[in-house]
mmCIF file of C-alpha atoms in Angstrom:
data_model
loop_
_atom_site.group_PDB
_atom_site.id
_atom_site.type_symbol
_atom_site.label_atom_id
_atom_site.label_comp_id
_atom_site.label_asym_id
_atom_site.label_seq_id
_atom_site.Cartn_x
_atom_site.Cartn_y
_atom_site.Cartn_z
ATOM 1 C CA UNK A 28 10.840 -30.018 56.398
ATOM 2 C CA UNK A 29 8.251 -28.860 53.524
ATOM 3 C CA UNK A 30 7.058 -24.709 54.018
ATOM 4 C CA UNK A 31 3.827 -23.474 52.675
ATOM 5 C CA UNK A 32 3.671 -20.005 51.266
ATOM 6 C CA UNK A 33 -0.022 -18.824 52.333
ATOM 7 C CA UNK A 34 -1.099 -15.814 50.073
ATOM 8 C CA UNK A 35 -4.122 -13.841 49.256
ATOM 9 C CA UNK A 36 -4.229 -11.631 52.598
ATOM 10 C CA UNK A 37 -5.000 -7.929 52.375
ATOM 11 C CA UNK A 38 -1.776 -5.510 53.240
ATOM 12 C CA UNK A 39 -1.782 -2.515 55.298
ATOM 13 C CA UNK A 40 -1.434 -0.667 52.033
ATOM 14 C CA UNK A 41 -4.033 -1.889 50.342
ATOM 15 C CA UNK A 42 -5.971 -0.855 53.036
ATOM 16 C CA UNK A 43 -4.854 2.713 53.342
ATOM 17 C CA UNK A 44 -5.861 3.188 49.947
ATOM 18 C CA UNK A 45 -8.939 1.794 49.999
ATOM 19 C CA UNK A 46 -9.751 4.238 52.828
ATOM 20 C CA UNK A 47 -8.013 7.038 50.721
ATOM 21 C CA UNK A 48 -10.489 5.944 47.633
ATOM 22 C CA UNK A 49 -13.578 5.504 50.140
ATOM 23 C CA UNK A 50 -12.772 9.547 51.514
ATOM 24 C CA UNK A 51 -12.930 10.907 47.890
ATOM 25 C CA UNK A 52 -16.056 9.533 46.839
ATOM 26 C CA UNK A 53 -17.182 11.048 50.251
ATOM 27 C CA UNK A 54 -15.710 14.087 49.659
ATOM 28 C CA UNK A 55 -16.973 14.000 46.026
ATOM 29 C CA UNK A 56 -20.613 13.736 46.936
ATOM 30 C CA UNK A 57 -20.730 15.606 49.402
ATOM 31 C CA UNK A 58 -19.220 18.935 47.377
ATOM 32 C CA UNK A 59 -21.843 17.544 44.491
ATOM 33 C CA UNK A 60 -24.328 17.652 47.249
ATOM 34 C CA UNK A 61 -23.310 21.646 48.445
ATOM 35 C CA UNK A 62 -23.567 22.593 44.551
ATOM 36 C CA UNK A 63 -27.023 21.216 43.831
ATOM 37 C CA UNK A 64 -28.141 22.671 47.003
ATOM 38 C CA UNK A 65 -26.867 26.026 46.081
ATOM 39 C CA UNK A 66 -28.375 25.823 42.640
ATOM 40 C CA UNK A 67 -31.353 24.835 43.573
ATOM 41 C CA UNK A 68 -31.614 28.066 46.280
ATOM 42 C CA UNK A 69 -30.559 30.193 43.290
ATOM 43 C CA UNK A 70 -33.886 28.524 41.097
ATOM 44 C CA UNK A 71 -36.177 28.630 44.020
ATOM 45 C CA UNK A 72 -35.090 32.527 43.957
ATOM 46 C CA UNK A 73 -35.053 33.414 40.533
ATOM 47 C CA UNK A 74 -37.768 30.998 38.772
ATOM 48 C CA UNK A 75 -40.958 32.081 40.000
ATOM 49 C CA UNK A 76 -40.408 35.621 37.998
ATOM 50 C CA UNK A 77 -41.405 32.799 34.796
ATOM 51 C CA UNK A 78 -45.168 33.003 36.397
ATOM 52 C CA UNK A 79 -44.861 36.740 37.046
ATOM 53 C CA UNK A 80 -43.994 36.552 40.899
ATOM 54 C CA UNK A 81 -41.480 38.866 42.335
ATOM 55 C CA UNK A 82 -37.920 37.976 43.664
ATOM 56 C CA UNK A 83 -36.528 40.634 45.676
ATOM 57 C CA UNK A 84 -33.127 40.981 47.245
ATOM 58 C CA UNK A 85 -33.202 42.446 51.078
ATOM 59 C CA UNK A 86 -30.954 45.111 51.674
ATOM 60 C CA UNK A 87 -31.348 46.328 54.897
ATOM 61 C CA UNK A 88 -32.219 44.920 58.492
ATOM 62 C CA UNK A 89 -35.736 46.412 59.372
ATOM 63 C CA UNK A 90 -37.761 43.668 59.046
ATOM 64 C CA UNK A 91 -35.190 41.215 61.286
ATOM 65 C CA UNK A 92 -35.043 39.277 62.948
ATOM 66 C CA UNK A 93 -37.431 37.015 60.291
ATOM 67 C CA UNK A 94 -36.060 38.665 57.005
ATOM 68 C CA UNK A 95 -32.060 39.981 57.055
ATOM 69 C CA UNK A 96 -30.077 41.491 54.184
ATOM 70 C CA UNK A 97 -29.311 38.831 51.731
ATOM 71 C CA UNK A 98 -32.468 36.881 51.943
ATOM 72 C CA UNK A 99 -34.288 36.798 48.810
ATOM 73 C CA UNK A 100 -38.196 36.996 49.322
ATOM 74 C CA UNK A 101 -40.335 35.964 46.423
ATOM 75 C CA UNK A 102 -43.580 37.786 47.122
ATOM 76 C CA UNK A 103 -46.807 36.901 44.780
ATOM 77 C CA UNK A 104 -49.307 39.361 42.847
ATOM 78 C CA UNK A 105 -52.547 40.366 44.678
ATOM 79 C CA UNK A 106 -55.384 42.729 44.167
ATOM 80 C CA UNK A 107 -55.633 45.839 45.980
ATOM 81 C CA UNK A 108 -58.829 44.580 48.028
ATOM 82 C CA UNK A 109 -57.165 41.825 48.945
ATOM 83 C CA UNK A 110 -54.556 43.265 51.042
ATOM 84 C CA UNK A 111 -54.288 42.406 55.317
ATOM 85 C CA UNK A 112 -53.385 43.718 57.802
ATOM 86 C CA UNK A 113 -50.185 41.765 59.158
ATOM 87 C CA UNK A 114 -49.012 40.918 55.851
ATOM 88 C CA UNK A 115 -45.509 41.538 54.635
ATOM 89 C CA UNK A 116 -45.867 43.879 51.744
ATOM 90 C CA UNK A 117 -43.555 44.861 48.356
ATOM 91 C CA UNK A 118 -44.488 48.277 47.233
ATOM 92 C CA UNK A 119 -42.845 51.608 45.624
ATOM 93 C CA UNK A 120 -41.273 53.358 48.287
ATOM 94 C CA UNK A 121 -43.378 56.948 48.123
ATOM 95 C CA UNK A 122 -40.424 58.591 50.067
ATOM 96 C CA UNK A 123 -37.644 57.349 47.525
ATOM 97 C CA UNK A 124 -38.594 57.207 44.375
ATOM 98 C CA UNK A 125 -37.242 54.016 41.981
ATOM 99 C CA UNK A 126 -37.008 52.399 45.608
ATOM 100 C CA UNK A 127 -38.813 49.604 46.874
ATOM 101 C CA UNK A 128 -40.214 49.180 50.704
ATOM 102 C CA UNK A 129 -40.891 45.961 52.236
ATOM 103 C CA UNK A 130 -42.589 46.394 55.755
ATOM 104 C CA UNK A 131 -45.516 44.916 57.235
ATOM 105 C CA UNK A 132 -48.988 46.511 57.163
ATOM 106 C CA UNK A 133 -50.029 47.234 60.296
ATOM 107 C CA UNK A 134 -53.072 49.698 59.861
ATOM 108 C CA UNK A 135 -54.946 51.145 57.369
ATOM 109 C CA UNK A 136 -54.564 54.923 56.177
ATOM 110 C CA UNK A 137 -56.455 57.836 55.133
ATOM 111 C CA UNK A 138 -58.372 57.197 51.899
ATOM 112 C CA UNK A 139 -58.130 53.762 52.001
ATOM 113 C CA UNK A 140 -54.177 53.607 52.347
ATOM 114 C CA UNK A 141 -51.763 51.449 53.759
ATOM 115 C CA UNK A 142 -49.471 52.234 57.124
ATOM 116 C CA UNK A 143 -46.260 50.159 57.118
ATOM 117 C CA UNK A 144 -43.781 49.235 59.821
ATOM 118 C CA UNK A 145 -40.759 47.252 59.947
ATOM 119 C CA UNK A 146 -40.720 45.119 62.671
ATOM 120 C CA UNK A 147 -37.521 46.238 64.097
ATOM 121 C CA UNK A 148 -37.905 50.209 63.452
ATOM 122 C CA UNK A 149 -39.440 51.294 66.780
ATOM 123 C CA UNK A 150 -42.149 53.661 64.282
ATOM 124 C CA UNK A 151 -44.470 53.269 61.610
ATOM 125 C CA UNK A 152 -42.963 54.669 58.995
ATOM 126 C CA UNK A 153 -44.497 58.296 58.091
ATOM 127 C CA UNK A 154 -45.990 58.108 54.300
ATOM 128 C CA UNK A 155 -48.629 55.694 53.597
ATOM 129 C CA UNK A 156 -48.477 54.097 51.122
ATOM 130 C CA UNK A 157 -51.540 54.081 48.787
ATOM 131 C CA UNK A 158 -52.788 50.179 47.996
ATOM 132 C CA UNK A 159 -52.226 50.573 43.747
ATOM 133 C CA UNK A 160 -48.966 50.753 44.557
ATOM 134 C CA UNK A 161 -48.589 47.426 46.325
ATOM 135 C CA UNK A 162 -46.652 44.781 43.929
ATOM 136 C CA UNK A 163 -47.275 41.932 46.058
ATOM 137 C CA UNK A 164 -47.525 40.140 49.358
ATOM 138 C CA UNK A 165 -44.357 38.209 50.322
ATOM 139 C CA UNK A 166 -44.624 34.346 50.576
ATOM 140 C CA UNK A 167 -41.542 32.792 50.388
ATOM 141 C CA UNK A 168 -38.005 33.647 51.750
ATOM 142 C CA UNK A 169 -35.240 31.830 50.658
ATOM 143 C CA UNK A 170 -32.407 32.630 53.180
ATOM 144 C CA UNK A 171 -28.725 34.133 52.521
ATOM 145 C CA UNK A 172 -28.948 33.715 48.366
ATOM 146 C CA UNK A 173 -28.334 37.446 47.568
ATOM 147 C CA UNK A 174 -25.557 37.986 50.081
ATOM 148 C CA UNK A 175 -23.407 38.304 47.537
ATOM 149 C CA UNK A 176 -25.491 41.590 46.139
ATOM 150 C CA UNK A 177 -25.331 43.112 49.412
ATOM 151 C CA UNK A 178 -21.800 42.845 49.751
ATOM 152 C CA UNK A 179 -21.295 43.950 46.337
ATOM 153 C CA UNK A 180 -23.450 47.059 47.473
ATOM 154 C CA UNK A 181 -21.050 47.681 50.123
ATOM 155 C CA UNK A 182 -18.044 47.503 48.197
ATOM 156 C CA UNK A 183 -17.022 43.989 50.070
ATOM 157 C CA UNK A 184 -15.561 42.782 47.079
ATOM 158 C CA UNK A 185 -13.200 40.720 49.246
ATOM 159 C CA UNK A 186 -15.535 38.785 50.389
ATOM 160 C CA UNK A 187 -16.929 38.074 47.049
ATOM 161 C CA UNK A 188 -13.489 36.923 45.603
ATOM 162 C CA UNK A 189 -13.325 34.527 48.379
ATOM 163 C CA UNK A 190 -16.920 33.320 47.618
ATOM 164 C CA UNK A 191 -16.008 32.675 44.243
ATOM 165 C CA UNK A 192 -13.021 31.033 44.870
ATOM 166 C CA UNK A 193 -14.659 28.966 47.530
ATOM 167 C CA UNK A 194 -17.571 28.060 45.001
ATOM 168 C CA UNK A 195 -14.488 27.361 42.407
ATOM 169 C CA UNK A 196 -13.050 24.892 45.022
ATOM 170 C CA UNK A 197 -16.353 23.386 45.708
ATOM 171 C CA UNK A 198 -16.665 22.652 41.604
ATOM 172 C CA UNK A 199 -13.373 21.030 41.956
ATOM 173 C CA UNK A 200 -13.921 18.588 44.650
ATOM 174 C CA UNK A 201 -16.656 17.396 42.752
ATOM 175 C CA UNK A 202 -14.860 15.610 40.617
ATOM 176 C CA UNK A 203 -11.778 14.200 42.606
ATOM 177 C CA UNK A 204 -12.943 10.745 42.366
ATOM 178 C CA UNK A 205 -13.684 10.989 38.843
ATOM 179 C CA UNK A 206 -10.786 8.557 37.986
ATOM 180 C CA UNK A 207 -12.565 6.054 40.375
ATOM 181 C CA UNK A 208 -15.638 6.486 38.081
ATOM 182 C CA UNK A 209 -13.555 5.820 35.160
ATOM 183 C CA UNK A 210 -11.977 2.658 36.783
ATOM 184 C CA UNK A 211 -15.448 1.338 37.284
ATOM 185 C CA UNK A 212 -17.339 2.165 33.824
ATOM 186 C CA UNK A 213 -13.627 0.292 32.318
ATOM 187 C CA UNK A 214 -14.743 -2.598 34.202
ATOM 188 C CA UNK A 215 -18.403 -2.841 33.109
ATOM 189 C CA UNK A 216 -17.299 -2.138 29.566
ATOM 190 C CA UNK A 217 -14.806 -5.838 30.196
ATOM 191 C CA UNK A 218 -17.680 -7.284 31.265
ATOM 192 C CA UNK A 219 -19.823 -6.173 28.775
ATOM 193 C CA UNK A 220 -18.036 -8.583 26.146
ATOM 194 C CA UNK A 221 -19.448 -11.838 24.980
ATOM 195 C CA UNK A 222 -19.284 -14.783 27.289
ATOM 196 C CA UNK A 223 -18.212 -18.669 26.087
ATOM 197 C CA UNK A 224 -22.331 -19.345 25.584
ATOM 198 C CA UNK A 225 -22.946 -16.095 23.494
ATOM 199 C CA UNK A 226 -22.446 -18.580 20.171
ATOM 200 C CA UNK A 227 -20.309 -17.527 17.320
ATOM 201 C CA UNK A 228 -18.148 -14.056 17.654
ATOM 202 C CA UNK A 229 -14.674 -12.402 19.382
ATOM 203 C CA UNK A 230 -13.095 -14.193 21.521
ATOM 204 C CA UNK A 231 -14.444 -13.494 25.524
ATOM 205 C CA UNK A 232 -10.356 -12.534 26.275
ATOM 206 C CA UNK A 233 -11.158 -9.262 23.722
ATOM 207 C CA UNK A 234 -14.301 -8.476 22.911
ATOM 208 C CA UNK A 235 -13.759 -5.859 20.850
ATOM 209 C CA UNK A 236 -11.397 -6.891 18.792
ATOM 210 C CA UNK A 237 -11.290 -8.898 15.243
ATOM 211 C CA UNK A 238 -11.005 -12.708 15.625
ATOM 212 C CA UNK A 239 -7.717 -13.367 15.402
ATOM 213 C CA UNK A 240 -6.504 -14.446 11.700
ATOM 214 C CA UNK A 241 -3.474 -15.749 9.804
ATOM 215 C CA UNK A 242 -3.360 -12.956 7.034
ATOM 216 C CA UNK A 243 -6.460 -10.815 5.716
ATOM 217 C CA UNK A 244 -9.009 -12.911 4.237
ATOM 218 C CA UNK A 245 -9.744 -11.270 0.794
ATOM 219 C CA UNK A 246 -13.648 -11.242 -0.201
ATOM 220 C CA UNK A 247 -15.235 -10.410 -3.696
ATOM 221 C CA UNK A 248 -15.884 -7.249 -2.815
ATOM 222 C CA UNK A 249 -12.296 -6.422 -2.399
ATOM 223 C CA UNK A 250 -13.267 -5.802 1.451
ATOM 224 C CA UNK A 251 -10.001 -7.224 3.695
ATOM 225 C CA UNK A 252 -10.400 -9.272 6.817
ATOM 226 C CA UNK A 253 -10.313 -6.402 9.021
ATOM 227 C CA UNK A 254 -13.814 -5.482 8.125
ATOM 228 C CA UNK A 255 -17.375 -6.928 9.105
ATOM 229 C CA UNK A 256 -20.650 -6.444 7.816
ATOM 230 C CA UNK A 257 -23.340 -5.054 10.105
ATOM 231 C CA UNK A 258 -26.437 -6.071 10.750
ATOM 232 C CA UNK A 259 -28.312 -4.339 7.557
ATOM 233 C CA UNK A 260 -25.609 -5.250 5.114
ATOM 234 C CA UNK A 261 -23.185 -2.233 5.707
ATOM 235 C CA UNK A 262 -19.438 -2.358 6.113
ATOM 236 C CA UNK A 263 -17.933 -0.923 9.316
ATOM 237 C CA UNK A 264 -14.707 -0.797 11.149
ATOM 238 C CA UNK A 265 -14.085 -3.173 14.181
ATOM 239 C CA UNK A 266 -12.851 -0.644 17.301
ATOM 240 C CA UNK A 267 -10.066 -2.035 19.325
ATOM 241 C CA UNK A 268 -10.193 -2.279 22.949
ATOM 242 C CA UNK A 269 -8.029 0.846 23.040
ATOM 243 C CA UNK A 270 -9.254 2.829 20.506
ATOM 244 C CA UNK A 271 -12.927 2.340 22.019
ATOM 245 C CA UNK A 272 -11.628 3.302 25.652
ATOM 246 C CA UNK A 273 -10.116 6.915 23.944
ATOM 247 C CA UNK A 274 -13.640 7.438 22.451
ATOM 248 C CA UNK A 275 -15.202 6.688 26.132
ATOM 249 C CA UNK A 276 -12.750 9.371 27.299
ATOM 250 C CA UNK A 277 -13.904 11.668 24.916
ATOM 251 C CA UNK A 278 -17.208 11.625 25.329
ATOM 252 C CA UNK A 279 -16.889 12.083 29.484
ATOM 253 C CA UNK A 280 -14.639 14.731 28.771
ATOM 254 C CA UNK A 281 -17.230 16.340 26.791
ATOM 255 C CA UNK A 282 -19.599 15.725 28.798
ATOM 256 C CA UNK A 283 -18.109 16.983 31.936
ATOM 257 C CA UNK A 284 -17.537 20.229 29.675
ATOM 258 C CA UNK A 285 -21.028 20.799 29.283
ATOM 259 C CA UNK A 286 -21.588 20.339 32.734
ATOM 260 C CA UNK A 287 -19.361 23.160 34.016
ATOM 261 C CA UNK A 288 -20.576 24.980 31.017
ATOM 262 C CA UNK A 289 -24.157 24.697 32.126
ATOM 263 C CA UNK A 290 -23.605 25.334 35.861
ATOM 264 C CA UNK A 291 -21.841 28.487 35.041
ATOM 265 C CA UNK A 292 -24.662 29.576 32.095
ATOM 266 C CA UNK A 293 -27.345 28.882 34.476
ATOM 267 C CA UNK A 294 -25.679 30.846 37.217
ATOM 268 C CA UNK A 295 -24.944 33.912 35.625
ATOM 269 C CA UNK A 296 -29.010 33.611 34.288
ATOM 270 C CA UNK A 297 -30.090 33.787 37.933
ATOM 271 C CA UNK A 298 -27.895 36.309 38.487
ATOM 272 C CA UNK A 299 -29.720 38.333 35.606
ATOM 273 C CA UNK A 300 -32.855 37.081 36.806
ATOM 274 C CA UNK A 301 -32.748 38.714 40.182
ATOM 275 C CA UNK A 302 -34.347 42.176 40.442
ATOM 276 C CA UNK A 303 -34.738 44.981 42.220
ATOM 277 C CA UNK A 304 -33.638 45.582 45.456
ATOM 278 C CA UNK A 305 -35.700 46.413 48.460
ATOM 279 C CA UNK A 306 -34.354 48.833 50.801
ATOM 280 C CA UNK A 307 -36.682 48.650 53.956
ATOM 281 C CA UNK A 308 -34.628 51.160 56.036
ATOM 282 C CA UNK A 309 -36.821 53.465 58.770
ATOM 283 C CA UNK A 310 -39.030 55.995 57.969
ATOM 284 C CA UNK A 311 -40.240 58.077 60.769
ATOM 285 C CA UNK A 312 -39.680 61.716 60.225
ATOM 286 C CA UNK A 313 -42.981 64.506 58.944
ATOM 287 C CA UNK A 314 -41.994 66.888 56.354
ATOM 288 C CA UNK A 315 -43.953 69.753 57.118
ATOM 289 C CA UNK A 316 -44.662 72.231 54.106
ATOM 290 C CA UNK A 317 -47.124 74.762 55.747
ATOM 291 C CA UNK A 318 -45.570 77.496 53.390
ATOM 292 C CA UNK A 319 -45.908 75.036 50.384
ATOM 293 C CA UNK A 320 -41.712 75.424 49.594
ATOM 294 C CA UNK A 321 -39.344 73.157 50.257
ATOM 295 C CA UNK A 322 -35.919 73.942 51.779
ATOM 296 C CA UNK A 323 -32.573 72.093 50.552
ATOM 297 C CA UNK A 324 -30.209 70.230 53.520
ATOM 298 C CA UNK A 325 -27.420 68.773 54.084
ATOM 299 C CA UNK A 326 -26.911 65.865 55.833
ATOM 300 C CA UNK A 327 -24.165 66.755 58.794
ATOM 301 C CA UNK A 328 -22.182 63.999 60.804
ATOM 302 C CA UNK A 329 -22.499 63.740 64.265
ATOM 303 C CA UNK A 330 -20.085 64.543 66.892
ATOM 304 C CA UNK A 331 -18.956 63.973 70.449
ATOM 305 C CA UNK A 332 -20.055 60.008 70.719
ATOM 306 C CA UNK A 333 -20.545 58.668 74.255
ATOM 307 C CA UNK A 334 -21.483 55.622 75.743
ATOM 308 C CA UNK A 335 -23.322 54.974 78.761
ATOM 309 C CA UNK A 336 -24.628 51.456 80.613
ATOM 310 C CA UNK A 337 -28.295 50.803 81.540
ATOM 311 C CA UNK A 338 -29.323 48.460 84.072
ATOM 312 C CA UNK A 339 -31.176 46.385 81.688
ATOM 313 C CA UNK A 340 -27.678 45.690 80.042
ATOM 314 C CA UNK A 341 -28.110 47.758 77.134
ATOM 315 C CA UNK A 342 -26.028 50.943 76.085
ATOM 316 C CA UNK A 343 -26.789 54.137 74.911
ATOM 317 C CA UNK A 344 -25.129 55.893 72.480
ATOM 318 C CA UNK A 345 -24.829 59.353 72.799
ATOM 319 C CA UNK A 346 -23.652 62.254 70.367
ATOM 320 C CA UNK A 347 -23.945 66.020 69.184
ATOM 321 C CA UNK A 348 -25.974 66.816 66.501
ATOM 322 C CA UNK A 349 -24.674 70.673 64.683
ATOM 323 C CA UNK A 350 -27.094 70.264 61.428
ATOM 324 C CA UNK A 351 -30.509 72.021 60.567
ATOM 325 C CA UNK A 352 -33.449 70.685 63.202
ATOM 326 C CA UNK A 353 -36.013 69.188 61.318
ATOM 327 C CA UNK A 354 -34.672 67.384 58.368
ATOM 328 C CA UNK A 355 -33.079 64.339 59.789
ATOM 329 C CA UNK A 356 -35.040 61.410 58.971
ATOM 330 C CA UNK A 357 -33.234 58.997 61.485
ATOM 331 C CA UNK A 358 -30.148 58.237 63.252
ATOM 332 C CA UNK A 359 -28.665 54.768 62.831
ATOM 333 C CA UNK A 360 -25.960 53.276 65.307
ATOM 334 C CA UNK A 361 -23.270 51.468 62.324
ATOM 335 C CA UNK A 362 -20.943 48.467 63.659
ATOM 336 C CA UNK A 363 -18.996 48.735 60.789
ATOM 337 C CA UNK A 364 -21.887 48.576 57.464
ATOM 338 C CA UNK A 365 -24.509 47.004 60.443
ATOM 339 C CA UNK A 366 -26.815 48.944 61.565
ATOM 340 C CA UNK A 367 -27.214 47.919 65.713
ATOM 341 C CA UNK A 368 -29.562 50.569 66.888
ATOM 342 C CA UNK A 369 -31.548 53.210 65.300
ATOM 343 C CA UNK A 370 -33.533 56.488 66.555
ATOM 344 C CA UNK A 371 -35.717 59.171 65.109
ATOM 345 C CA UNK A 372 -34.939 62.478 63.360
ATOM 346 C CA UNK A 373 -35.254 64.058 66.643
ATOM 347 C CA UNK A 374 -33.204 62.432 69.377
ATOM 348 C CA UNK A 375 -29.823 63.090 70.553
ATOM 349 C CA UNK A 376 -29.085 59.283 71.791
ATOM 350 C CA UNK A 377 -29.393 55.763 70.277
ATOM 351 C CA UNK A 378 -30.627 52.873 72.810
ATOM 352 C CA UNK A 379 -28.405 49.743 71.772
ATOM 353 C CA UNK A 380 -29.647 46.304 72.770
ATOM 354 C CA UNK A 381 -27.367 42.897 72.419
ATOM 355 C CA UNK A 382 -29.704 41.222 70.045
ATOM 356 C CA UNK A 383 -28.322 43.891 67.595
ATOM 357 C CA UNK A 384 -24.702 42.866 67.531
ATOM 358 C CA UNK A 385 -23.385 39.303 66.479
ATOM 359 C CA UNK A 386 -20.024 39.465 68.045
ATOM 360 C CA UNK A 387 -19.390 37.696 71.323
ATOM 361 C CA UNK A 388 -16.650 38.629 73.800
ATOM 362 C CA UNK A 389 -15.563 41.450 71.270
ATOM 363 C CA UNK A 390 -14.886 45.256 71.649
ATOM 364 C CA UNK A 391 -16.904 47.020 68.919
ATOM 365 C CA UNK A 392 -16.228 50.495 67.252
ATOM 366 C CA UNK A 393 -19.068 52.022 66.751
ATOM 367 C CA UNK A 394 -20.213 55.026 64.772
ATOM 368 C CA UNK A 395 -23.546 57.049 63.985
ATOM 369 C CA UNK A 396 -25.088 57.686 60.645
ATOM 370 C CA UNK A 397 -26.805 60.462 60.152
ATOM 371 C CA UNK A 398 -30.353 59.875 57.634
ATOM 372 C CA UNK A 399 -32.296 62.305 55.723
ATOM 373 C CA UNK A 400 -33.680 59.648 53.077
ATOM 374 C CA UNK A 401 -32.112 57.838 50.219
ATOM 375 C CA UNK A 402 -28.341 58.015 49.552
ATOM 376 C CA UNK A 403 -28.201 61.240 51.597
ATOM 377 C CA UNK A 404 -26.649 60.508 54.703
ATOM 378 C CA UNK A 405 -23.210 61.545 56.701
ATOM 379 C CA UNK A 406 -20.880 58.751 58.989
ATOM 380 C CA UNK A 407 -19.744 60.747 61.980
ATOM 381 C CA UNK A 408 -15.705 60.211 61.967
ATOM 382 C CA UNK A 409 -16.315 60.544 66.203
ATOM 383 C CA UNK A 410 -16.674 56.579 67.306
ATOM 384 C CA UNK A 411 -16.783 54.855 70.707
ATOM 385 C CA UNK A 412 -16.823 51.197 71.862
ATOM 386 C CA UNK A 413 -19.617 49.017 73.340
ATOM 387 C CA UNK A 414 -17.968 45.557 74.801
ATOM 388 C CA UNK A 415 -20.196 42.515 74.225
ATOM 389 C CA UNK A 416 -20.684 39.745 77.256
ATOM 390 C CA UNK A 417 -18.655 36.107 76.096
ATOM 391 C CA UNK A 418 -22.075 34.592 76.709
ATOM 392 C CA UNK A 419 -25.298 36.051 76.175
ATOM 393 C CA UNK A 420 -26.614 39.642 74.829
ATOM 394 C CA UNK A 421 -25.049 41.759 77.978
ATOM 395 C CA UNK A 422 -23.414 45.129 76.783
ATOM 396 C CA UNK A 423 -21.097 47.220 78.645
ATOM 397 C CA UNK A 424 -19.284 50.320 77.568
ATOM 398 C CA UNK A 425 -15.725 49.300 76.173
#
């Protein structure tokens, strides 16, 4: 009996190895796509500054849901005569020196001024804006790009650290197919050698080595047989295949290092290009200066917070304010660092609806912040709880 050995079939190990290689290629491709997308968003956010447009990081939610904290809004400069009702304007804040306000133009004010209002605010801003203080009209919104700036302002350094770690992991994942690309490059180098029909030259078996000889032949000019003449008659050393590959690896490492350095430099430059922050907080209280004098005031925290459910599935947060009357700009209900409800400075309660709280099926602890304008605030130590529904936007008291 004659036995015949059949070979050439693929083993399960080979199939598994190929699947792992394909997975590395897919993961690296997706990671490079993520890096390219983030860099593209950052470029869209910062590049318009080159032509005089104004990218601005949004820090508060007074323009929600169209514009939310962490968005970067690019404003194009316009002439004062071109301002129209309905436009979102970036202007100097008349209530806070050195700050910017990004609100919507809702009506014309006295003496050609502009009355603005945040889309999420119940009332227009109490102080009108002069047209000369308007820097531009919102033209382009780039989402999420400015979120790290919001985190740094709020002191959420743990989130910043996690973001840096995530970016580092994505950059590493973008290189997991590096060995496969090097193997492919080495294969192309092998295929670049001259073939049998390419005429005289090195052997196709070893395209980069000099032809074998029994001994280096002496030349009239004293050079050994390991040197050949280039096209222009100048001597050059023929590299071995191994030396050529070492040189190619060095070049690839230099290109990779240069690419990482370029990403770091571009990201750092874009961070420096991001402009001042637009703090679009609600301003609804009016200042009375009948006597022509000003009275100093101190922000006083509210006490005795209560929660009452409403028939429309919203809740009302009540509180007691013992400070001086007429000096408070607004009261904000805060879930952590997020404003979930706002009322004017003369109110004693704030209505909260479900669209302002994103956590579903949670028992959310809230406080009340007293705002006198700018950084003059006081947050209550008293708290109350709001229960959100698992589905929908219904709220109840926790």
